[in-house]
mmCIF file of C-alpha atoms in Angstrom:
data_model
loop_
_atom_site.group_PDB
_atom_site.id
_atom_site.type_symbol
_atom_site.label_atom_id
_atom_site.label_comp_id
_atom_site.label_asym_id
_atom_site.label_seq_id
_atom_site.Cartn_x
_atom_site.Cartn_y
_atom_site.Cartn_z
ATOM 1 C CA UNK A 1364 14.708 -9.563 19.835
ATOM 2 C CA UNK A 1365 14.275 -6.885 22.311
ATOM 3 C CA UNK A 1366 15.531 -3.334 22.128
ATOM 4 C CA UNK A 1367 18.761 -3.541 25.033
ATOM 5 C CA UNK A 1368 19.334 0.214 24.977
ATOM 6 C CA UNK A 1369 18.005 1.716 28.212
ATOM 7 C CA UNK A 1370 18.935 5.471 27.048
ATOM 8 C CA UNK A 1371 18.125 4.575 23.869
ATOM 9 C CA UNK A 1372 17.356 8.282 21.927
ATOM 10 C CA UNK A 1373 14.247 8.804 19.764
ATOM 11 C CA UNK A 1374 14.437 10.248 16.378
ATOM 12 C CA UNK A 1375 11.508 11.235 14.400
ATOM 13 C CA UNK A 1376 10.559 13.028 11.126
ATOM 14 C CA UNK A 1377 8.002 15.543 11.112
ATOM 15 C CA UNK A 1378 5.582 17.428 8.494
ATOM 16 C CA UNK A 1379 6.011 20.712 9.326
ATOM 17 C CA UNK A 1380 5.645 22.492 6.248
ATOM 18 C CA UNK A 1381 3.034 21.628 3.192
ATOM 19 C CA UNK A 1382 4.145 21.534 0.041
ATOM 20 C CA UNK A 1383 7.668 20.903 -0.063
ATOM 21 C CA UNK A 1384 10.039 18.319 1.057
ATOM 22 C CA UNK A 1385 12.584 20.635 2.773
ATOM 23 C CA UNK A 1386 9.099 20.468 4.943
ATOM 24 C CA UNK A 1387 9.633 17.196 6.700
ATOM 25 C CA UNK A 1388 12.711 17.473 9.596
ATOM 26 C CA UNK A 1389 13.616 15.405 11.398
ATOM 27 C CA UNK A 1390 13.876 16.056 15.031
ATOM 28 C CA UNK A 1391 16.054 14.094 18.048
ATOM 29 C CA UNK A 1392 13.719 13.561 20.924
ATOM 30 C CA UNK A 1393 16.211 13.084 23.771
ATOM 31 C CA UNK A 1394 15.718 10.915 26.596
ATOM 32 C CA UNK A 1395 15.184 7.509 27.157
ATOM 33 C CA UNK A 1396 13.008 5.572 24.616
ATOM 34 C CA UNK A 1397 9.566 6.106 24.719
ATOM 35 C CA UNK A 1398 7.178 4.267 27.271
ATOM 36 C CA UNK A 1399 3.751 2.445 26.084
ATOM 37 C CA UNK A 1400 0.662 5.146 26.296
ATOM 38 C CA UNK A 1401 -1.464 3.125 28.620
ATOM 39 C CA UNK A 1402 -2.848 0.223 29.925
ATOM 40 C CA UNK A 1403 -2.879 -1.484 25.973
ATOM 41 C CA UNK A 1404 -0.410 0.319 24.242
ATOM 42 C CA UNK A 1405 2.694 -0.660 23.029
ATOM 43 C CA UNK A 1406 6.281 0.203 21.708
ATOM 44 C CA UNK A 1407 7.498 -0.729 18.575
ATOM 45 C CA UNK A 1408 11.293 -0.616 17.581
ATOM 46 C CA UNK A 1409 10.347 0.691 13.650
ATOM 47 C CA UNK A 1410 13.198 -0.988 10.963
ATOM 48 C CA UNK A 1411 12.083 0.415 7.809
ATOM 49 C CA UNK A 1412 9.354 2.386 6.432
ATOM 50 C CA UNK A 1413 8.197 2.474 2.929
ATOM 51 C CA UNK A 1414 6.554 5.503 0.525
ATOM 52 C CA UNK A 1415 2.871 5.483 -1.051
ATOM 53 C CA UNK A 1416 1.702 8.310 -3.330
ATOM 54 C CA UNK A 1417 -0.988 9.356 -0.727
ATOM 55 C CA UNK A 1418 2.389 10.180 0.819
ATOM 56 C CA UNK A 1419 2.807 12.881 -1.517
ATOM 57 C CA UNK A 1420 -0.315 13.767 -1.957
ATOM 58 C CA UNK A 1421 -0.673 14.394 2.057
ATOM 59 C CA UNK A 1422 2.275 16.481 1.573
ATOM 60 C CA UNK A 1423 0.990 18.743 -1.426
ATOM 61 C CA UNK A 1424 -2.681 18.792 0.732
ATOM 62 C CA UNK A 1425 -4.222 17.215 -1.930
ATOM 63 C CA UNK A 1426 -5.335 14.296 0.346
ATOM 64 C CA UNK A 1427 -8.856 13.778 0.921
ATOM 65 C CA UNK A 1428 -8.118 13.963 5.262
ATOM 66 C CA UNK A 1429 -6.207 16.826 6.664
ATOM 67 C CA UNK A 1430 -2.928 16.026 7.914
ATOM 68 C CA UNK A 1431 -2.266 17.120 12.339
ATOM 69 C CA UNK A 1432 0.141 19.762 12.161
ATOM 70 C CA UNK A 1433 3.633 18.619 12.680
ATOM 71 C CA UNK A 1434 2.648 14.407 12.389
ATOM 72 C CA UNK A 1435 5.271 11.912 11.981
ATOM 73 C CA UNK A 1436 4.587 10.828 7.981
ATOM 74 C CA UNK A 1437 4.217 7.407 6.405
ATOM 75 C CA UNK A 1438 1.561 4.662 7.123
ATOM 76 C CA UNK A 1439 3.710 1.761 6.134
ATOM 77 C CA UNK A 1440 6.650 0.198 8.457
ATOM 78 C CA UNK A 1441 7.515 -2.392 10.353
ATOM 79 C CA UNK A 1442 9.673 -3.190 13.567
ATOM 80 C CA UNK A 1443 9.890 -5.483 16.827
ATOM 81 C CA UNK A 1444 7.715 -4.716 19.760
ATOM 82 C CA UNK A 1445 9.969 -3.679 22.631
ATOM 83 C CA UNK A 1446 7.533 -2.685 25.322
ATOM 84 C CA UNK A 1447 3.808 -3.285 26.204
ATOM 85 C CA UNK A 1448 1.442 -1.932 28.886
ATOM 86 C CA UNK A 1449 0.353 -4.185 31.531
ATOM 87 C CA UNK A 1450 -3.182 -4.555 29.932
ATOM 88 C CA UNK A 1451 -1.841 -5.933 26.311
ATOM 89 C CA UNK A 1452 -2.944 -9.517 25.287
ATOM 90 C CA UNK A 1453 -2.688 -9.592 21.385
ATOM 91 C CA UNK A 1454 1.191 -9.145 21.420
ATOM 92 C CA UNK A 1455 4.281 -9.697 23.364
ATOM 93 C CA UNK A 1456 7.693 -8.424 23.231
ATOM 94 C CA UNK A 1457 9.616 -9.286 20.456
ATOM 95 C CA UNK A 1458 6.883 -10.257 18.299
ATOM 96 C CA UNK A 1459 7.118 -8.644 14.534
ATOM 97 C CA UNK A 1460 4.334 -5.834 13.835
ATOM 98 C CA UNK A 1461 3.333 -3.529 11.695
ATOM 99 C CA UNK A 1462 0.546 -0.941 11.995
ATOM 100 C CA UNK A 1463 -2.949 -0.855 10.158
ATOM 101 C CA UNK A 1464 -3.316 1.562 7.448
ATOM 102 C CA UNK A 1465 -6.847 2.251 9.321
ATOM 103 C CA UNK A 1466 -5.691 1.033 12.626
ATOM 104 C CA UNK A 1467 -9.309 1.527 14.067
ATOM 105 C CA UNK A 1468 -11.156 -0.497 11.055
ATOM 106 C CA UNK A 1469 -11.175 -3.846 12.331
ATOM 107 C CA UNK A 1470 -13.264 -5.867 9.932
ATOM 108 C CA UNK A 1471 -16.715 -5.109 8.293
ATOM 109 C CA UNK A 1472 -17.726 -2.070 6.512
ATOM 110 C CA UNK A 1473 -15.468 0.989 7.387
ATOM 111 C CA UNK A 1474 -17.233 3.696 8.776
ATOM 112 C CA UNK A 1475 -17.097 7.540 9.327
ATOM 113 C CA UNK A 1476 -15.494 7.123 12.843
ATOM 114 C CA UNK A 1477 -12.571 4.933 11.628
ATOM 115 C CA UNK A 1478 -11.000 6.434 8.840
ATOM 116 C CA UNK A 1479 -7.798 7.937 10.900
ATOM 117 C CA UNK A 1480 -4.279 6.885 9.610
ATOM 118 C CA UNK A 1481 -0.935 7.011 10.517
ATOM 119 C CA UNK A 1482 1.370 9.444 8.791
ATOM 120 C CA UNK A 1483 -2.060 11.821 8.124
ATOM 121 C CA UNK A 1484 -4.138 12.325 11.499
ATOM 122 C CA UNK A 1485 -1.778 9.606 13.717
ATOM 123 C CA UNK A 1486 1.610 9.937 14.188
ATOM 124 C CA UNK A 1487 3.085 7.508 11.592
ATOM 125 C CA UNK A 1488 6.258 5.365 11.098
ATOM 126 C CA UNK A 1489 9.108 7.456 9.433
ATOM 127 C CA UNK A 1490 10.535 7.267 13.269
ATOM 128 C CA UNK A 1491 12.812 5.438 15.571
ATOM 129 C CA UNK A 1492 9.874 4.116 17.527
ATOM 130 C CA UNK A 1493 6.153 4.019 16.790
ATOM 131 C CA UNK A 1494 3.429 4.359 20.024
ATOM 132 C CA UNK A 1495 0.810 2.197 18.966
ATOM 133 C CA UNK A 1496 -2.703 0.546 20.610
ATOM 134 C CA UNK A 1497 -2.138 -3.417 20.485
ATOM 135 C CA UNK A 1498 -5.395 -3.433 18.228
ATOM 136 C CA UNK A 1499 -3.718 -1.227 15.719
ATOM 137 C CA UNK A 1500 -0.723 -4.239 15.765
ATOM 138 C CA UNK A 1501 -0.469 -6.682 12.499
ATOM 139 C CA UNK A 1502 2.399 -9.614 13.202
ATOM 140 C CA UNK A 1503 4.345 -9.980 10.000
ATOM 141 C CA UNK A 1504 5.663 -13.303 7.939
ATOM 142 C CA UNK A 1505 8.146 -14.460 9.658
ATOM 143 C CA UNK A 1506 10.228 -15.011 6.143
ATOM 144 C CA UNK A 1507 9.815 -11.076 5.104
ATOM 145 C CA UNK A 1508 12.837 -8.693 5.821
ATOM 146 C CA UNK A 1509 12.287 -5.717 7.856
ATOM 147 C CA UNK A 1510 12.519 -3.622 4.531
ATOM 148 C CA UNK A 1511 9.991 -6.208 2.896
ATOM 149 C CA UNK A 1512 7.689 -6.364 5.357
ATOM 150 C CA UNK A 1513 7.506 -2.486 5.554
ATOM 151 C CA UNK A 1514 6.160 -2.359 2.411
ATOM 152 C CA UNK A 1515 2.496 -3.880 2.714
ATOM 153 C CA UNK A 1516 0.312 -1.934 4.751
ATOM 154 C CA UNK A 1517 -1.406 0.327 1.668
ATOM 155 C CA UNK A 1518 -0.360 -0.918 -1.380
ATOM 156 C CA UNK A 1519 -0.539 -4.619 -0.539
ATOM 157 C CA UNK A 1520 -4.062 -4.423 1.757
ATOM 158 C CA UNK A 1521 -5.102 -2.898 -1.068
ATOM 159 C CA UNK A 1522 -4.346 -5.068 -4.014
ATOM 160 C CA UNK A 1523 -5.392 -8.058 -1.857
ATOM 161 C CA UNK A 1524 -8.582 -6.071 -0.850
ATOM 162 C CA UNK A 1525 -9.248 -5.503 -4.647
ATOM 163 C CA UNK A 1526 -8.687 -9.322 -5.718
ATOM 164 C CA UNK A 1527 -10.510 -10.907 -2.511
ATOM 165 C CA UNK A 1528 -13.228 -8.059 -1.214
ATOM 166 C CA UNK A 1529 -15.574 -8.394 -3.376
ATOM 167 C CA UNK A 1530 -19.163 -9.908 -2.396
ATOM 168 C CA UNK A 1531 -18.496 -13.013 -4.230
ATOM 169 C CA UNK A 1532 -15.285 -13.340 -3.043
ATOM 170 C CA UNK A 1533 -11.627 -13.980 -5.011
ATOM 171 C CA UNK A 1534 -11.576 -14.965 -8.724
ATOM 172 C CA UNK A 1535 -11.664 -18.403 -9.522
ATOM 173 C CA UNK A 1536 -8.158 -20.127 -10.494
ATOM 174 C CA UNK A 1537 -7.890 -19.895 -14.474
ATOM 175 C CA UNK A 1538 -10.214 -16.862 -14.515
ATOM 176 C CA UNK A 1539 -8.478 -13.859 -15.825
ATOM 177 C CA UNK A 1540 -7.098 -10.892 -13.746
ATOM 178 C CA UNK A 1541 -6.293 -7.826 -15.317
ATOM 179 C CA UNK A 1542 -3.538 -4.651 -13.677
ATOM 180 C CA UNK A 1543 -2.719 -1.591 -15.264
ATOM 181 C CA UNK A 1544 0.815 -0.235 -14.941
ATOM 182 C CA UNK A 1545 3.543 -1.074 -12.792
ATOM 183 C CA UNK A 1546 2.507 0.957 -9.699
ATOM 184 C CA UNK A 1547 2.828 -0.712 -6.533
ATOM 185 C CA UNK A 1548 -0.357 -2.138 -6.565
ATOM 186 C CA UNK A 1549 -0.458 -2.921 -9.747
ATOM 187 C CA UNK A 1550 2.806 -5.165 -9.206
ATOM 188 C CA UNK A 1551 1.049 -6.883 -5.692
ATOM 189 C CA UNK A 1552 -2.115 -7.571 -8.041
ATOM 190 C CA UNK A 1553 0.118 -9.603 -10.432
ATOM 191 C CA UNK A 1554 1.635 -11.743 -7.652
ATOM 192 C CA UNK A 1555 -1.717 -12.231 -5.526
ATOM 193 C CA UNK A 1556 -2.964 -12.988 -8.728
ATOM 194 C CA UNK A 1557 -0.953 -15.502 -9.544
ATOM 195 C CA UNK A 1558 -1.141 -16.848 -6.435
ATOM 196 C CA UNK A 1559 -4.484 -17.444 -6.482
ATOM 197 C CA UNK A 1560 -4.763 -19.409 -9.867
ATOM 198 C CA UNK A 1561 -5.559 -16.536 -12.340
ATOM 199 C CA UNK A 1562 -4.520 -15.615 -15.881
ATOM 200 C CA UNK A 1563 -3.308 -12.090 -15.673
ATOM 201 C CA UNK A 1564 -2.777 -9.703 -18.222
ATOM 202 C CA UNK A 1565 -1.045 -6.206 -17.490
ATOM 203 C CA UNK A 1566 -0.462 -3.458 -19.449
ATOM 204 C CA UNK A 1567 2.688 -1.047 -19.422
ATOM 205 C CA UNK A 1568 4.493 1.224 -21.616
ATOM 206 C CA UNK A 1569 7.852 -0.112 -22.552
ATOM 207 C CA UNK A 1570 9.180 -3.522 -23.801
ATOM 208 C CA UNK A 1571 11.668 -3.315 -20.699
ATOM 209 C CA UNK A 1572 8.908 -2.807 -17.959
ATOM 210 C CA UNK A 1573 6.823 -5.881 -20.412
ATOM 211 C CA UNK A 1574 9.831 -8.110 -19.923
ATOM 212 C CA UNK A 1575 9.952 -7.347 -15.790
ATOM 213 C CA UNK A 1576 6.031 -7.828 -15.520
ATOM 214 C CA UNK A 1577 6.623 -11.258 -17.194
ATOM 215 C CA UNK A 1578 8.913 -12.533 -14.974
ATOM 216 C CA UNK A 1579 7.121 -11.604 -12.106
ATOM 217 C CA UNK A 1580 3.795 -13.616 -13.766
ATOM 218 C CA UNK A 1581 2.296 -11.681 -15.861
ATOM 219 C CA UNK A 1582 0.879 -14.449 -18.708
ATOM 220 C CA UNK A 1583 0.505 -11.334 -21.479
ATOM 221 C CA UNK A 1584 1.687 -7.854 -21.256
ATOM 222 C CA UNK A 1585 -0.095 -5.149 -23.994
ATOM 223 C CA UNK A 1586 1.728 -1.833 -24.549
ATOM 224 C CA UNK A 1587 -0.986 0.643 -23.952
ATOM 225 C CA UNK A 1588 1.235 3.841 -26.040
ATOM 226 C CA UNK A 1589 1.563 1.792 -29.030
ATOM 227 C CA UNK A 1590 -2.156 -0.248 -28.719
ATOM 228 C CA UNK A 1591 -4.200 2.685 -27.162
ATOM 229 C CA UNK A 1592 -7.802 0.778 -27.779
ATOM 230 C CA UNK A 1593 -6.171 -1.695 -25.510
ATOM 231 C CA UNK A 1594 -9.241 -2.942 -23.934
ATOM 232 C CA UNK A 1595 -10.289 -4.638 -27.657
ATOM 233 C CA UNK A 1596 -7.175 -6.198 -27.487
ATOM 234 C CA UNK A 1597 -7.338 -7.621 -23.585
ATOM 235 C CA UNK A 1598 -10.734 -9.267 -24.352
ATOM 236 C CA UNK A 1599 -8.928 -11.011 -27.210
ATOM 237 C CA UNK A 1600 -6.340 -12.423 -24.985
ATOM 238 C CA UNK A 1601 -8.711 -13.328 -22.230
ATOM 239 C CA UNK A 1602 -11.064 -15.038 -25.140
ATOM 240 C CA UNK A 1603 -14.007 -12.818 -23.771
ATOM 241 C CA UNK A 1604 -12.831 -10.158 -21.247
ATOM 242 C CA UNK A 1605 -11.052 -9.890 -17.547
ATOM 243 C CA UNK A 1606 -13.224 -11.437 -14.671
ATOM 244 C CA UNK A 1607 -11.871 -8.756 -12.549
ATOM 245 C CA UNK A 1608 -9.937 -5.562 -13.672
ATOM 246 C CA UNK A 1609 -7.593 -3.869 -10.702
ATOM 247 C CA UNK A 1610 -8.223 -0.445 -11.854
ATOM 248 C CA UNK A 1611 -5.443 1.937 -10.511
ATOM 249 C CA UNK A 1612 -5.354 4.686 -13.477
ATOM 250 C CA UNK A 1613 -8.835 6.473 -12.953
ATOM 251 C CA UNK A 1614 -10.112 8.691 -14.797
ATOM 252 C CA UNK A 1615 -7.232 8.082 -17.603
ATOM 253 C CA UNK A 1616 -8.365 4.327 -18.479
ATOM 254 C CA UNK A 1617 -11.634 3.804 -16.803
ATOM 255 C CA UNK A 1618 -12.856 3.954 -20.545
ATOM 256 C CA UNK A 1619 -10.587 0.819 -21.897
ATOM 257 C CA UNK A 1620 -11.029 -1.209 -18.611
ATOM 258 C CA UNK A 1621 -14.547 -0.911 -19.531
ATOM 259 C CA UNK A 1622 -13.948 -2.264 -22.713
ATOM 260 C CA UNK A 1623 -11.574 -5.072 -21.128
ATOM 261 C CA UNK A 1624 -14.095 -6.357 -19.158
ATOM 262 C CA UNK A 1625 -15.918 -9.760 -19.379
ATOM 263 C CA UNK A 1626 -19.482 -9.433 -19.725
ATOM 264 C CA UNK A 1627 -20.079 -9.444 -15.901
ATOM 265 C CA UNK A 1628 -16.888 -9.110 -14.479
ATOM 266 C CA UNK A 1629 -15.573 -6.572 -11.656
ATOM 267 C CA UNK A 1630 -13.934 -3.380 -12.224
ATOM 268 C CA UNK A 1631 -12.034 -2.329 -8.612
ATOM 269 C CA UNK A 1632 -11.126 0.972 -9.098
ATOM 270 C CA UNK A 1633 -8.912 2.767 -6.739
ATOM 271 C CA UNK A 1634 -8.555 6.337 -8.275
ATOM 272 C CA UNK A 1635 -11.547 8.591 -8.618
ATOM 273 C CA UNK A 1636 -9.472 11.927 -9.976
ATOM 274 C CA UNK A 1637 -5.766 12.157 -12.247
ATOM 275 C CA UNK A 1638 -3.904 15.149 -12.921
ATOM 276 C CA UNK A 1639 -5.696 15.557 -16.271
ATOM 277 C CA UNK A 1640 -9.067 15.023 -15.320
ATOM 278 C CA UNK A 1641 -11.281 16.060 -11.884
ATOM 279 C CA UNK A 1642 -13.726 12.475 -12.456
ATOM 280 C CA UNK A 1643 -14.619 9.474 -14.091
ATOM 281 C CA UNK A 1644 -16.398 9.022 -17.240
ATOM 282 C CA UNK A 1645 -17.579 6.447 -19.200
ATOM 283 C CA UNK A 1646 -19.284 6.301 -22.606
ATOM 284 C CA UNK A 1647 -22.678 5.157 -23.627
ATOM 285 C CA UNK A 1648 -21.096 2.391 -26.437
ATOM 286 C CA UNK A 1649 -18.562 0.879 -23.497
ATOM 287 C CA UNK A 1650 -21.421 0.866 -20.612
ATOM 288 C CA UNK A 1651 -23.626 -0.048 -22.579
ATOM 289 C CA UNK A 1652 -22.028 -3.401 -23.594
ATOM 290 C CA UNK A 1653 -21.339 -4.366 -20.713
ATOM 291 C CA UNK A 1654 -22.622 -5.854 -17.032
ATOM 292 C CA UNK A 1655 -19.987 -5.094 -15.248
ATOM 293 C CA UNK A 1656 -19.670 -4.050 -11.485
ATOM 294 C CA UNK A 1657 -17.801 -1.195 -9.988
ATOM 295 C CA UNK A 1658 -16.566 -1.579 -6.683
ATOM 296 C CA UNK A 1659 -14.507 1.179 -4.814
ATOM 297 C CA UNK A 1660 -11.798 0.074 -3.171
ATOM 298 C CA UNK A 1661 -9.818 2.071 -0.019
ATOM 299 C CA UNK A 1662 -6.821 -0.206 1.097
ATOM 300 C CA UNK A 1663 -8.567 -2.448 3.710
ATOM 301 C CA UNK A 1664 -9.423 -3.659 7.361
ATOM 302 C CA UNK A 1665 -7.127 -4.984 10.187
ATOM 303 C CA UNK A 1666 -8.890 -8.710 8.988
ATOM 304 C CA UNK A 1667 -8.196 -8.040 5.400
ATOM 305 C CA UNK A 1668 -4.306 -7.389 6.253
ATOM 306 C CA UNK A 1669 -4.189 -10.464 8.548
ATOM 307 C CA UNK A 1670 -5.812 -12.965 5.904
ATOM 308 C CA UNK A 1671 -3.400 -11.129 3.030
ATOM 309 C CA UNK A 1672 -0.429 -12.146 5.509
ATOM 310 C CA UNK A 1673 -1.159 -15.473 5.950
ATOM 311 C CA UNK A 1674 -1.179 -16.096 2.012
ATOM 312 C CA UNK A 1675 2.094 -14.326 1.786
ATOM 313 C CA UNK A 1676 3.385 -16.666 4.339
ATOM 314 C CA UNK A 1677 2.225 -19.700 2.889
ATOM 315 C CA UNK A 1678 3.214 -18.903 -0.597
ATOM 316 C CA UNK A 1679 6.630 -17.359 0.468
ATOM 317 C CA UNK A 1680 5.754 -14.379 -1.680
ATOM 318 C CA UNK A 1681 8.485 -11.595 -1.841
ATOM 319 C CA UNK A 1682 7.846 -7.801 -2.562
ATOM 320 C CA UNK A 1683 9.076 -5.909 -5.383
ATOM 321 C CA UNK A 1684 11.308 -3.045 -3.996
ATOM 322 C CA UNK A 1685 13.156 -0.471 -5.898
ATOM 323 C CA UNK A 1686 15.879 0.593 -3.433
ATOM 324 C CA UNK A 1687 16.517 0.945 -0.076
ATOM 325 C CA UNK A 1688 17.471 4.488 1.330
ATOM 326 C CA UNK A 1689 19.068 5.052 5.088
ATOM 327 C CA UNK A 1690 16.984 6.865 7.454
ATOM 328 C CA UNK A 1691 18.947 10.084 7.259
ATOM 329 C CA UNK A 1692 17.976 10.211 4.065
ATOM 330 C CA UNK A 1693 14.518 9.922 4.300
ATOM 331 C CA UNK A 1694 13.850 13.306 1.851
ATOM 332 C CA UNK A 1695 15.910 11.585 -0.668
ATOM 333 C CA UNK A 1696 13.901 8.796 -1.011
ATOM 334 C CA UNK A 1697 10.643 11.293 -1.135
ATOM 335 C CA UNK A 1698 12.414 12.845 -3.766
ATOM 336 C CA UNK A 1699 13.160 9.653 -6.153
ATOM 337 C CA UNK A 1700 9.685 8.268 -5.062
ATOM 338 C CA UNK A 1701 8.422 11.661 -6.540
ATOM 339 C CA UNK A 1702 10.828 11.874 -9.739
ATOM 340 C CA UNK A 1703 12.308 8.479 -10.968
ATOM 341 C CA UNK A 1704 9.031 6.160 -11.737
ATOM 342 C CA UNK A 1705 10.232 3.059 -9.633
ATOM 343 C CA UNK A 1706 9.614 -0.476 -10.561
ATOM 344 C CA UNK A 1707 8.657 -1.453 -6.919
ATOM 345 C CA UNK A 1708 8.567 0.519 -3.148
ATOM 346 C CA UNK A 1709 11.159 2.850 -2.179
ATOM 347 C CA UNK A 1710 12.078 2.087 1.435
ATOM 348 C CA UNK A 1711 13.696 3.672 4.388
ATOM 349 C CA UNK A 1712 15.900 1.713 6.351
ATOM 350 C CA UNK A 1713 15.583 2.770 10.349
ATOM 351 C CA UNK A 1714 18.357 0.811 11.849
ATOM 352 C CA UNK A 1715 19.438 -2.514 12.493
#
């Protein structure tokens, strides 16, 4: 479906002041819609956008890039292309897109040169429409809702990325997956997971968030306030340790996923640094039992997010999302995405 509104105005949101949410305004454009910047750029008609906490992190300048003054936030969205330049081969009007979180990281290693993102040193997609380079484009399954597919840029690429990345490849079907929390990416781990054949065990902190991991697939759920040596106890229910641990706490359970891991299994941590400690440590008497592999994990390439989409297709996999917030009310949802813990992305509906 094409955008039909020649006069069409553009509205945008726009970091203009660190540190607080009254910061990002959002500002009418005027004017027609915009037109595609060059020969291979394109126009995308954005539907929803959805929050990450490097988000909020960006906004408190805790983020490890600078943000441009004044960008449009958010990396994740997704909308309709509308317009194309007369060079542009990879998509065509009408086609379903969303943006890479490292729109210049194609496949490979990522490298010094490609680390810019949208929402941090690109303008991002908390806007009516989105400028993009066709090579930054990602077509979406065709069974995903705008507000759905608006969600799997970051969190997604990079529970996929953490399952599937490493050098020998995705865990086995019946090996055992472990995901601390119920993060975003901790929630996408569980259902790639699952997916691809695995045992998973999760850990959480309530009964009620244990009963909502289970019925998304978790096969065991251990309450990490009540068993604190939790990684004693995972090993016990894996009959030997996690093949591969999605490590999204840090600093605050690099220790127990340590201890959770199978002899040579894969730890893919994602968080270097928590409020409560500046790095990671590990004791001699958990290292030193153990074989395991550490792999760093930043979201993922262009290829990563294409392969991740054609498994969500296939599968007819569904993201979690918490609620759905209108685009006027765009701080709102930074605020309940900052305050309220969801279970699941907080989204911004742009339109219909």
């Amino acid at each position: 479906m094409s955008d039909d509104r020649p006069e069409a105005t553009m509205r945008a949101y726009h970091l203009e002041t660190f540190g607080t949410i009254e910061g990002i305004v959002l500002r009418d454009h005027g004017g027609p819609r915009p037109v595609p910047a060059g020969p291979t750029g394109i126009v995308v008609r954005v539907r929803a956008a959805s929050l990450n906490k490097r988000d909020l992190l960006i906004l408190r300048e805790r983020y490890p890039l600078s943000a441009a003054p004044g960008v449009v936030p958010l990396s994740d969205g997704a909308g309709e292309v509308v317009a194309v330049g007369e060079a542009v081969t990879r998509v065509a009007v009408g086609d379903r897109v969303s943006c890479a979180y490292f729109p210049r990281w194609r496949d490979g290693r990522i490298t010094p040169d490609l680390v810019d993102q949208p929402g941090c040193t690109l303008d991002g997609m908390l806007s009516e429409y989105a400028l993009l380079d066709e090579e930054w484009a990602v077509r979406l399954p065709q069974h995903l809702t705008w507000e759905e597919a608006a969600t799997l840029p970051c969190a997604a690429v990079t529970a996929w990325n953490a399952l599937t990345g490493g050098e020998g490849g995705a865990p086995l079907p019946g090996q055992s997956v472990l995901t601390l929390g119920t993060g975003p990416v901790a929630l996408f781990a569980v259902q790639f997971a699952k997916l691809l054949g695995c045992r998973v065990v999760s850990t959480t902190s309530s009964e009620e968030k244990a009963d909502r991991l289970k019925a998304l697939g978790s096969d065991a759920v251990v309450n990490y306030v009540s068993t604190p040596e939790w990684g004693s106890t995972v090993r016990e229910l894996t009959d030997g340790g996690a093949e591969l641990v999605v490590e999204t706490g840090g600093p605050d359970t690099i220790e127990q996923s340590v201890r959770a891991s199978a002899l040579y299994g894969q730890i893919a941590l994602l968080i270097t640094a928590s409020a409560a400690k500046s790095g990671i440590e590990i004791s001699h008497a958990a290292y030193a039992s153990s074989l395991a592999t550490i792999r760093r994990v930043f979201v993922g390439s262009r290829t990563q997010f294409e392969s991740m989409n054609r498994a969500v297709a296939a599968h007819g996999l569904h993201p979690v999302i918490d609620r759905v917030l209108p685009f006027e009310e765009a701080r709102e949802a930074y605020r309940g995405y900052a305050e309220d813990a969801p279970f699941g992305k907080v989204v911004i509906s742009i339109g219909a």
